[in-house]
CSV table of C-alpha atoms in Angstrom, one decimal:
chain,number,residue,atom,x,y,z
A,1,UNK,CA,90.4,59.3,101.1
A,2,UNK,CA,94.0,59.3,102.6
A,3,UNK,CA,95.1,60.0,99.2
A,4,UNK,CA,92.5,63.1,98.3
A,5,UNK,CA,93.3,64.7,101.5
A,6,UNK,CA,97.2,64.8,101.0
A,7,UNK,CA,96.9,64.8,96.8
A,8,UNK,CA,94.4,67.9,98.1
A,9,UNK,CA,96.2,69.8,100.6
A,10,UNK,CA,100.2,69.6,98.6
A,11,UNK,CA,98.4,70.6,95.1
A,12,UNK,CA,97.0,73.4,96.5
A,13,UNK,CA,100.6,74.5,98.8
A,14,UNK,CA,102.6,74.3,95.0
A,15,UNK,CA,99.9,76.7,93.9
A,16,UNK,CA,100.3,78.7,97.0
A,17,UNK,CA,97.3,79.7,98.0
A,18,UNK,CA,97.4,81.2,101.5
A,19,UNK,CA,97.3,78.7,103.8
A,20,UNK,CA,94.3,79.3,105.9
A,21,UNK,CA,93.1,79.0,102.6
A,22,UNK,CA,94.3,75.6,102.1
A,23,UNK,CA,93.4,74.5,105.4
A,24,UNK,CA,89.7,75.8,104.9
A,25,UNK,CA,89.0,74.5,101.8
A,26,UNK,CA,90.1,71.3,102.3
A,27,UNK,CA,87.9,70.9,104.9
A,28,UNK,CA,85.0,71.6,102.7
A,29,UNK,CA,85.8,69.5,99.3
A,30,UNK,CA,86.2,66.4,101.9
A,31,UNK,CA,83.2,67.5,103.7
A,32,UNK,CA,80.8,67.5,100.3
A,33,UNK,CA,82.4,64.1,99.7
A,34,UNK,CA,82.7,62.1,102.8
A,35,UNK,CA,80.6,63.6,105.4
A,36,UNK,CA,77.1,62.2,105.8
A,37,UNK,CA,75.9,65.7,106.9
A,38,UNK,CA,77.5,69.0,105.8
A,39,UNK,CA,79.1,70.0,108.1
A,40,UNK,CA,79.7,74.0,106.8
A,41,UNK,CA,77.4,74.5,109.5
A,42,UNK,CA,79.5,74.3,111.7
A,43,UNK,CA,82.2,76.7,110.9
A,44,UNK,CA,80.4,79.3,112.7
A,45,UNK,CA,80.4,77.5,116.5
A,46,UNK,CA,84.3,76.2,115.5
A,47,UNK,CA,85.4,79.7,114.7
A,48,UNK,CA,84.4,81.2,118.1
A,49,UNK,CA,85.2,77.4,120.0
A,50,UNK,CA,89.1,78.3,118.5
A,51,UNK,CA,89.4,81.0,119.6
A,52,UNK,CA,88.4,81.7,122.7
A,53,UNK,CA,90.7,79.3,124.1
A,54,UNK,CA,92.4,81.1,127.2
A,55,UNK,CA,95.4,79.9,126.0
A,56,UNK,CA,96.0,81.7,123.2
A,57,UNK,CA,95.2,84.7,124.6
A,58,UNK,CA,99.3,84.1,125.3
A,59,UNK,CA,100.3,84.5,121.7
A,60,UNK,CA,99.5,88.0,120.7
A,61,UNK,CA,101.4,89.0,124.4
A,62,UNK,CA,104.7,87.5,123.8
A,63,UNK,CA,105.0,88.4,120.2
A,64,UNK,CA,103.7,92.2,121.2
A,65,UNK,CA,106.9,91.5,124.2
A,66,UNK,CA,109.3,90.4,120.9
A,67,UNK,CA,108.1,93.8,118.9
A,68,UNK,CA,108.8,96.1,122.2
A,69,UNK,CA,112.6,94.3,123.2
A,70,UNK,CA,112.8,94.5,119.2
A,71,UNK,CA,112.5,98.3,119.5
A,72,UNK,CA,113.9,99.1,122.7
A,73,UNK,CA,117.3,99.2,122.4
A,74,UNK,CA,117.7,96.1,124.7
A,75,UNK,CA,119.3,93.3,122.1
A,76,UNK,CA,122.1,95.8,121.1
A,77,UNK,CA,123.1,96.9,125.3
A,78,UNK,CA,123.0,92.4,125.7
A,79,UNK,CA,124.9,91.9,122.6
A,80,UNK,CA,127.9,94.1,123.8
A,81,UNK,CA,127.4,92.5,127.3
A,82,UNK,CA,128.0,88.4,126.1
A,83,UNK,CA,130.8,89.9,123.9
A,84,UNK,CA,133.5,90.1,126.6
A,85,UNK,CA,132.9,86.1,127.6
A,86,UNK,CA,133.6,84.8,124.5
A,87,UNK,CA,136.7,86.6,123.0
A,88,UNK,CA,138.9,83.5,124.0
A,89,UNK,CA,137.3,81.2,122.4
A,90,UNK,CA,137.8,80.7,119.2
A,91,UNK,CA,135.0,81.8,116.8
A,92,UNK,CA,134.5,85.0,119.1
A,93,UNK,CA,131.3,87.5,118.7
A,94,UNK,CA,130.4,83.8,117.0
A,95,UNK,CA,129.7,81.9,120.1
A,96,UNK,CA,128.0,85.5,121.3
A,97,UNK,CA,125.3,85.4,117.9
A,98,UNK,CA,123.9,81.8,120.1
A,99,UNK,CA,124.2,82.8,123.6
A,100,UNK,CA,122.6,86.4,122.7
A,101,UNK,CA,119.8,84.0,120.3
A,102,UNK,CA,119.3,81.9,123.9
A,103,UNK,CA,118.5,84.9,126.1
A,104,UNK,CA,116.3,86.7,123.9
A,105,UNK,CA,114.5,83.1,123.1
A,106,UNK,CA,113.6,83.4,126.8
A,107,UNK,CA,112.0,87.4,125.6
A,108,UNK,CA,110.7,86.7,122.6
A,109,UNK,CA,108.9,83.1,121.6
A,110,UNK,CA,109.5,84.0,118.4
A,111,UNK,CA,112.2,82.3,115.6
A,112,UNK,CA,111.8,85.5,113.0
A,113,UNK,CA,111.3,88.0,115.7
A,114,UNK,CA,115.5,86.4,117.3
A,115,UNK,CA,117.1,86.4,113.6
A,116,UNK,CA,116.1,89.8,112.7
A,117,UNK,CA,116.6,91.6,116.3
A,118,UNK,CA,119.8,89.6,116.9
A,119,UNK,CA,120.8,89.9,113.3
A,120,UNK,CA,120.6,93.4,113.2
A,121,UNK,CA,122.7,94.1,116.5
A,122,UNK,CA,125.4,90.7,114.6
A,123,UNK,CA,126.2,92.1,111.7
A,124,UNK,CA,127.7,95.1,111.2
A,125,UNK,CA,130.5,93.3,112.7
A,126,UNK,CA,131.1,90.0,110.3
A,127,UNK,CA,133.3,91.8,108.2
A,128,UNK,CA,135.1,94.2,110.5
A,129,UNK,CA,136.2,91.6,112.0
A,130,UNK,CA,137.3,89.5,109.4
A,131,UNK,CA,134.7,86.9,109.8
A,132,UNK,CA,133.8,84.0,107.8
A,133,UNK,CA,130.4,85.6,106.4
A,134,UNK,CA,128.6,82.3,105.5
A,135,UNK,CA,129.3,80.9,109.1
A,136,UNK,CA,128.9,84.0,110.6
A,137,UNK,CA,125.2,84.0,108.8
A,138,UNK,CA,124.7,80.9,109.3
A,139,UNK,CA,125.0,81.2,113.5
A,140,UNK,CA,122.7,83.9,113.5
A,141,UNK,CA,120.2,82.3,111.1
A,142,UNK,CA,120.3,79.2,113.3
A,143,UNK,CA,120.5,80.9,117.0
A,144,UNK,CA,117.2,82.2,115.6
A,145,UNK,CA,115.8,78.9,115.9
A,146,UNK,CA,116.5,79.2,119.5
A,147,UNK,CA,112.8,81.1,120.0
A,148,UNK,CA,110.5,78.8,119.3
A,149,UNK,CA,112.1,75.9,122.0
A,150,UNK,CA,113.5,77.6,124.8
A,151,UNK,CA,110.1,79.4,126.4
A,152,UNK,CA,108.2,80.6,127.1
A,153,UNK,CA,107.8,79.8,122.9
A,154,UNK,CA,104.5,81.1,120.7
A,155,UNK,CA,104.6,77.9,118.5
A,156,UNK,CA,104.2,75.0,121.7
A,157,UNK,CA,101.3,77.5,123.4
A,158,UNK,CA,99.6,76.1,119.2
A,159,UNK,CA,101.2,73.1,119.3
A,160,UNK,CA,99.0,72.4,123.1
A,161,UNK,CA,95.8,73.6,121.8
A,162,UNK,CA,95.6,71.6,119.1
A,163,UNK,CA,96.6,69.0,121.4
A,164,UNK,CA,95.5,69.6,124.7
A,165,UNK,CA,98.3,69.1,126.1
A,166,UNK,CA,99.9,71.4,129.3
A,167,UNK,CA,101.4,74.4,128.5
A,168,UNK,CA,104.0,74.3,131.6
A,169,UNK,CA,104.4,70.5,131.1
A,170,UNK,CA,105.5,71.8,127.4
A,171,UNK,CA,107.4,74.5,128.7
A,172,UNK,CA,109.0,72.9,131.4
A,173,UNK,CA,110.2,70.0,128.8
A,174,UNK,CA,111.7,72.7,126.8
A,175,UNK,CA,114.3,73.6,128.4
A,176,UNK,CA,116.6,71.5,129.0
A,177,UNK,CA,117.1,70.9,125.3
A,178,UNK,CA,116.4,74.5,124.3
A,179,UNK,CA,119.8,75.4,125.7
A,180,UNK,CA,121.8,71.8,125.1
A,181,UNK,CA,120.8,72.3,121.3
A,182,UNK,CA,122.2,75.7,122.0
A,183,UNK,CA,125.7,74.1,123.3
A,184,UNK,CA,125.4,72.1,120.8
A,185,UNK,CA,125.4,75.3,118.5
A,186,UNK,CA,128.6,76.7,119.9
A,187,UNK,CA,130.8,73.1,119.5
A,188,UNK,CA,129.8,72.9,116.2
A,189,UNK,CA,130.7,76.6,115.7
A,190,UNK,CA,134.5,75.4,117.5
A,191,UNK,CA,135.4,72.6,116.3
A,192,UNK,CA,134.8,74.6,112.7
A,193,UNK,CA,136.9,76.9,113.9
A,194,UNK,CA,139.5,74.8,114.7
A,195,UNK,CA,140.0,73.3,111.5
A,196,UNK,CA,139.6,76.8,110.0
A,197,UNK,CA,141.3,79.5,112.2
A,198,UNK,CA,140.7,81.9,109.5
A,199,UNK,CA,137.2,81.7,109.7
A,200,UNK,CA,137.0,82.9,113.1
A,201,UNK,CA,137.9,86.6,112.6
A,202,UNK,CA,140.7,88.4,113.4
A,203,UNK,CA,143.4,87.5,116.5
A,204,UNK,CA,142.1,89.6,119.5
A,205,UNK,CA,144.7,91.3,121.7
A,206,UNK,CA,146.1,90.2,124.4
A,207,UNK,CA,143.7,91.8,127.7
A,208,UNK,CA,141.5,91.7,131.0
A,209,UNK,CA,137.8,90.7,129.9
A,210,UNK,CA,136.9,90.6,133.1
A,211,UNK,CA,136.3,94.8,133.8
A,212,UNK,CA,134.5,94.6,130.3
A,213,UNK,CA,133.0,91.6,130.7
A,214,UNK,CA,131.5,92.9,135.4
A,215,UNK,CA,130.0,96.5,133.1
A,216,UNK,CA,128.2,94.1,131.1
A,217,UNK,CA,126.4,92.6,133.4
A,218,UNK,CA,123.7,95.0,134.3
A,219,UNK,CA,122.3,94.6,130.4
A,220,UNK,CA,122.0,90.9,131.0
A,221,UNK,CA,119.6,91.6,133.5
A,222,UNK,CA,116.8,93.0,132.0
A,223,UNK,CA,115.8,90.4,130.0
A,224,UNK,CA,117.0,87.5,132.0
A,225,UNK,CA,114.2,89.1,134.7
A,226,UNK,CA,111.6,88.9,132.1
A,227,UNK,CA,112.3,85.5,131.9
A,228,UNK,CA,112.0,84.7,135.7
A,229,UNK,CA,108.7,86.6,135.8
A,230,UNK,CA,107.6,85.2,132.4
A,231,UNK,CA,108.4,81.7,133.4
A,232,UNK,CA,108.9,81.9,137.0
A,233,UNK,CA,105.2,82.0,137.8
A,234,UNK,CA,104.0,79.8,135.8
A,235,UNK,CA,106.1,77.6,138.3
A,236,UNK,CA,105.7,78.7,141.0
A,237,UNK,CA,102.2,78.6,140.5
A,238,UNK,CA,101.4,82.2,140.5
A,239,UNK,CA,100.0,83.1,137.3
A,240,UNK,CA,98.5,80.6,134.6
A,241,UNK,CA,100.7,81.2,131.0
A,242,UNK,CA,98.3,83.6,130.1
A,243,UNK,CA,98.3,85.2,133.0
A,244,UNK,CA,102.3,85.0,133.1
A,245,UNK,CA,102.7,86.6,129.4
A,246,UNK,CA,100.5,89.6,130.4
A,247,UNK,CA,102.6,90.1,133.6
A,248,UNK,CA,105.9,89.6,131.0
A,249,UNK,CA,104.0,92.4,128.9
A,250,UNK,CA,103.7,94.7,131.6
A,251,UNK,CA,107.2,94.0,133.1
A,252,UNK,CA,107.8,94.9,129.2
A,253,UNK,CA,106.4,98.0,128.6
A,254,UNK,CA,108.2,99.0,132.4
A,255,UNK,CA,111.2,98.4,130.9
A,256,UNK,CA,111.1,100.1,127.3
A,257,UNK,CA,110.0,103.4,129.9
A,258,UNK,CA,113.5,103.5,131.8
A,259,UNK,CA,115.2,103.0,129.0
A,260,UNK,CA,113.5,106.3,127.4
A,261,UNK,CA,111.9,104.4,124.3
A,262,UNK,CA,108.2,104.4,124.9
A,263,UNK,CA,107.0,106.4,123.0
A,264,UNK,CA,104.0,107.0,120.4
A,265,UNK,CA,106.0,105.9,117.6
A,266,UNK,CA,107.4,102.9,119.4
A,267,UNK,CA,103.8,101.0,120.4
A,268,UNK,CA,102.0,101.8,117.6
A,269,UNK,CA,104.7,100.2,115.4
A,270,UNK,CA,104.3,97.3,117.6
A,271,UNK,CA,100.9,97.1,117.7
A,272,UNK,CA,101.2,97.3,114.1
A,273,UNK,CA,103.8,94.4,114.2
A,274,UNK,CA,101.0,92.1,116.5
A,275,UNK,CA,98.3,92.6,114.9
A,276,UNK,CA,99.7,91.6,111.7
A,277,UNK,CA,101.5,88.5,113.2
A,278,UNK,CA,98.7,87.3,115.2
A,279,UNK,CA,95.5,87.8,112.9
A,280,UNK,CA,97.9,85.4,110.2
A,281,UNK,CA,98.6,83.1,113.2
A,282,UNK,CA,94.2,82.7,114.6
A,283,UNK,CA,93.0,82.9,110.6
A,284,UNK,CA,95.7,79.3,110.4
A,285,UNK,CA,94.0,77.7,113.4
A,286,UNK,CA,90.6,78.3,112.4
A,287,UNK,CA,90.7,77.2,109.4
A,288,UNK,CA,93.3,74.3,111.0
A,289,UNK,CA,89.9,73.6,113.3
A,290,UNK,CA,87.7,73.4,111.2
A,291,UNK,CA,90.1,71.1,108.7
A,292,UNK,CA,90.6,68.6,112.5
A,293,UNK,CA,86.9,68.1,112.5
A,294,UNK,CA,86.1,66.9,109.2
A,295,UNK,CA,88.8,65.1,109.2
A,296,UNK,CA,87.9,63.2,113.0
A,297,UNK,CA,84.3,63.4,112.0
A,298,UNK,CA,85.0,60.9,108.5
A,299,UNK,CA,86.7,59.2,110.3
A,300,UNK,CA,90.2,60.0,108.4
A,301,UNK,CA,91.9,61.1,111.4
A,302,UNK,CA,91.4,57.2,112.4
A,303,UNK,CA,92.1,55.9,109.0
A,304,UNK,CA,95.2,57.6,109.3
A,305,UNK,CA,96.8,55.6,112.4
A,306,UNK,CA,94.6,52.6,111.4
A,307,UNK,CA,97.2,52.3,108.2
A,308,UNK,CA,100.7,53.4,109.8
A,309,UNK,CA,100.0,50.9,112.7
A,310,UNK,CA,99.1,47.9,110.5
A,311,UNK,CA,102.3,48.1,108.3
A,312,UNK,CA,103.9,47.1,111.2
A,313,UNK,CA,106.9,49.0,111.4
A,314,UNK,CA,108.7,48.6,115.1
A,315,UNK,CA,108.0,52.0,116.8
A,316,UNK,CA,112.3,53.3,116.4
A,317,UNK,CA,111.6,52.4,112.6
A,318,UNK,CA,108.2,54.4,112.6
A,319,UNK,CA,109.4,57.4,114.0
A,320,UNK,CA,112.6,57.7,112.6
A,321,UNK,CA,110.3,58.2,109.3
A,322,UNK,CA,108.4,60.4,110.4
A,323,UNK,CA,111.4,62.5,111.1
A,324,UNK,CA,112.4,62.4,107.4
A,325,UNK,CA,108.4,63.1,106.7
A,326,UNK,CA,109.6,66.4,108.6
A,327,UNK,CA,113.0,67.1,107.4
A,328,UNK,CA,111.2,66.8,103.7
A,329,UNK,CA,108.4,68.8,104.8
A,330,UNK,CA,110.1,71.6,106.1
A,331,UNK,CA,112.5,72.2,103.1
A,332,UNK,CA,108.7,73.3,100.8
A,333,UNK,CA,106.1,74.4,103.1
A,334,UNK,CA,106.4,76.8,105.7
A,335,UNK,CA,106.2,75.9,109.6
A,336,UNK,CA,103.3,77.2,111.2
A,337,UNK,CA,101.3,76.1,108.5
A,338,UNK,CA,103.4,73.0,108.9
A,339,UNK,CA,103.0,72.0,112.0
A,340,UNK,CA,99.2,73.0,112.2
A,341,UNK,CA,98.3,71.0,109.3
A,342,UNK,CA,99.8,68.0,110.3
A,343,UNK,CA,99.7,68.0,114.1
A,344,UNK,CA,95.9,66.2,113.9
A,345,UNK,CA,96.9,63.5,112.1
A,346,UNK,CA,100.1,62.5,113.1
A,347,UNK,CA,100.3,63.1,117.1
A,348,UNK,CA,97.6,60.4,117.3
A,349,UNK,CA,99.9,57.8,115.5
A,350,UNK,CA,103.3,58.9,118.0
A,351,UNK,CA,100.7,59.0,120.9
A,352,UNK,CA,99.9,56.0,119.7
A,353,UNK,CA,102.6,54.2,119.7
A,354,UNK,CA,103.6,54.1,123.0
A,355,UNK,CA,105.3,57.8,122.8
A,356,UNK,CA,104.6,61.0,125.2
A,357,UNK,CA,103.5,63.9,123.5
A,358,UNK,CA,105.0,66.6,125.4
A,359,UNK,CA,108.5,64.5,124.5
A,360,UNK,CA,106.9,64.2,120.9
A,361,UNK,CA,106.8,68.2,121.3
A,362,UNK,CA,109.8,68.7,121.6
A,363,UNK,CA,111.5,66.4,118.9
A,364,UNK,CA,108.4,68.3,116.1
A,365,UNK,CA,109.6,72.0,117.4
A,366,UNK,CA,113.3,70.7,116.6
A,367,UNK,CA,111.7,69.4,113.4
A,368,UNK,CA,110.4,72.7,112.5
A,369,UNK,CA,113.7,74.7,113.7
A,370,UNK,CA,114.9,72.9,110.7
A,371,UNK,CA,112.4,73.6,108.6
A,372,UNK,CA,113.4,77.5,109.6
A,373,UNK,CA,117.2,76.6,108.0
A,374,UNK,CA,115.9,74.2,104.7
A,375,UNK,CA,116.3,76.0,101.7
A,376,UNK,CA,114.2,76.8,100.1
A,377,UNK,CA,111.2,77.7,102.3
A,378,UNK,CA,113.6,78.4,105.0
A,379,UNK,CA,111.9,81.9,106.8
A,380,UNK,CA,115.7,82.5,108.7
A,381,UNK,CA,116.6,82.3,106.5
A,382,UNK,CA,115.3,85.3,104.4
A,383,UNK,CA,115.4,87.1,107.9
A,384,UNK,CA,118.8,87.3,107.9
A,385,UNK,CA,119.0,88.0,104.4
A,386,UNK,CA,116.7,91.4,104.8
A,387,UNK,CA,118.3,92.3,107.0
A,388,UNK,CA,122.0,92.0,106.1
A,389,UNK,CA,122.8,95.5,104.6
A,390,UNK,CA,124.7,95.8,101.0
A,391,UNK,CA,123.9,92.2,99.9
A,392,UNK,CA,125.3,89.9,99.4
A,393,UNK,CA,124.7,86.4,97.9
A,394,UNK,CA,122.4,84.1,99.2
A,395,UNK,CA,123.5,80.8,99.1
A,396,UNK,CA,125.7,81.7,102.0
A,397,UNK,CA,123.0,82.0,103.8
A,398,UNK,CA,122.3,77.8,102.8
A,399,UNK,CA,125.9,76.8,103.1
A,400,UNK,CA,126.6,78.7,106.3
A,401,UNK,CA,122.9,77.0,108.1
A,402,UNK,CA,124.0,74.0,106.7
A,403,UNK,CA,126.1,72.8,110.0
A,404,UNK,CA,123.8,73.9,112.0
A,405,UNK,CA,121.1,71.8,110.8
A,406,UNK,CA,123.4,68.3,111.9
A,407,UNK,CA,123.5,69.5,115.4
A,408,UNK,CA,119.9,69.4,115.2
A,409,UNK,CA,119.7,65.8,114.5
A,410,UNK,CA,122.0,65.7,117.0
A,411,UNK,CA,119.6,66.9,119.2
A,412,UNK,CA,116.8,64.4,117.9
A,413,UNK,CA,119.4,61.2,118.6
A,414,UNK,CA,120.0,62.4,121.8
A,415,UNK,CA,116.0,62.6,122.8
A,416,UNK,CA,115.0,58.7,121.6
A,417,UNK,CA,117.7,57.5,123.5
A,418,UNK,CA,117.5,59.7,126.1
A,419,UNK,CA,113.9,61.2,126.8
A,420,UNK,CA,114.8,62.3,129.8
A,421,UNK,CA,116.0,65.7,129.0
A,422,UNK,CA,113.5,66.2,127.4
A,423,UNK,CA,110.5,64.8,130.6
A,424,UNK,CA,112.9,64.9,133.5
A,425,UNK,CA,112.3,68.1,134.1
A,426,UNK,CA,108.4,68.2,133.8
A,427,UNK,CA,107.8,65.0,136.0
A,428,UNK,CA,109.1,67.0,138.8
A,429,UNK,CA,107.5,69.5,138.2
A,430,UNK,CA,104.6,67.2,137.1
A,431,UNK,CA,104.8,63.4,137.4
A,432,UNK,CA,101.9,62.9,135.3
A,433,UNK,CA,103.4,64.8,132.4
A,434,UNK,CA,106.1,61.8,131.6
A,435,UNK,CA,102.4,59.9,130.9
């Protein structure tokens, strides 16, 4: 039964079938082969129950926030405002790429949106500044991954729905690791540029940067204000995550209007992008719920959990094996599909070994981030290449992103050694979160 399930998933994914179709067909075949009664009759009710979850309403609102931010010019002003703060650091604009991605991530909830937005603004400065192309592009691709770790995060919402975990706890757990990972990215850049100074771009003339820094401060307020509205309203007890997303969307529309960018064309483009992404996500979610229902009903999830636990490996060894499995799987599978297809199977095993589902949610998201910059299916690599004007070798992205993958592995090692990095803040806000 276990072999059949994994074979079906792998074969159909290799055939490049749509992910939703792969999940639904796998569920149907398993139901027909192992269930005592047909389970397809429950598909309609499962589709309704999985779609009506109140927390899922937050996903399209966060997606639309990112769409509107991308089209309002906020990202360009954010990049320009942060640039003077890193002008004296070796690597200069590459640190700005990371910092801009971290701040934009705190409003968009999407890695792809973050990489596309910051890439559009930053790449025109790459050759003019004399930067090493692979490393500069890699900093954009890696910085973009922060969009699903720093709250608000669409992927954390999906994980919360699949595992019945608190979104507020996951957001709190991702806050410190998210900004620590951004610091590790900048640290990697600093080490590489000190090792190879010519990679860091042309030397800037010595001058006072404080006037430019102070002039740019007002442009940092909009994204930070949106972050405060969304995340602050959750932890102040004013709003649920879904209500916070609604507040953030209203504030974003107001911000776009204040910038003079609110038009019918902008709204229609944002609506279209939101609908496309939301429909893709929801179709996969519905198919995943059906597959999960079938696997639980035929005893497949319990069989996998028992088989893994009976190996007798220590929890740390098992955890390392699972992490290696995801690093390999991320090279060949799209990230959202990987999350939805494997979460119902892996989370019971991880929890059965005594780990917190909130803590694992953060580790899992970092593994998904790694998949976004590992070839051949790393989506952020393709996004950055797409916004790269004038073309260039795609291999530049592979080379440039590789150092940041080691930073992600270091972050996972820190979380394993010090789980409180993820659990400290949610435990303070909700004492039951660490369990």
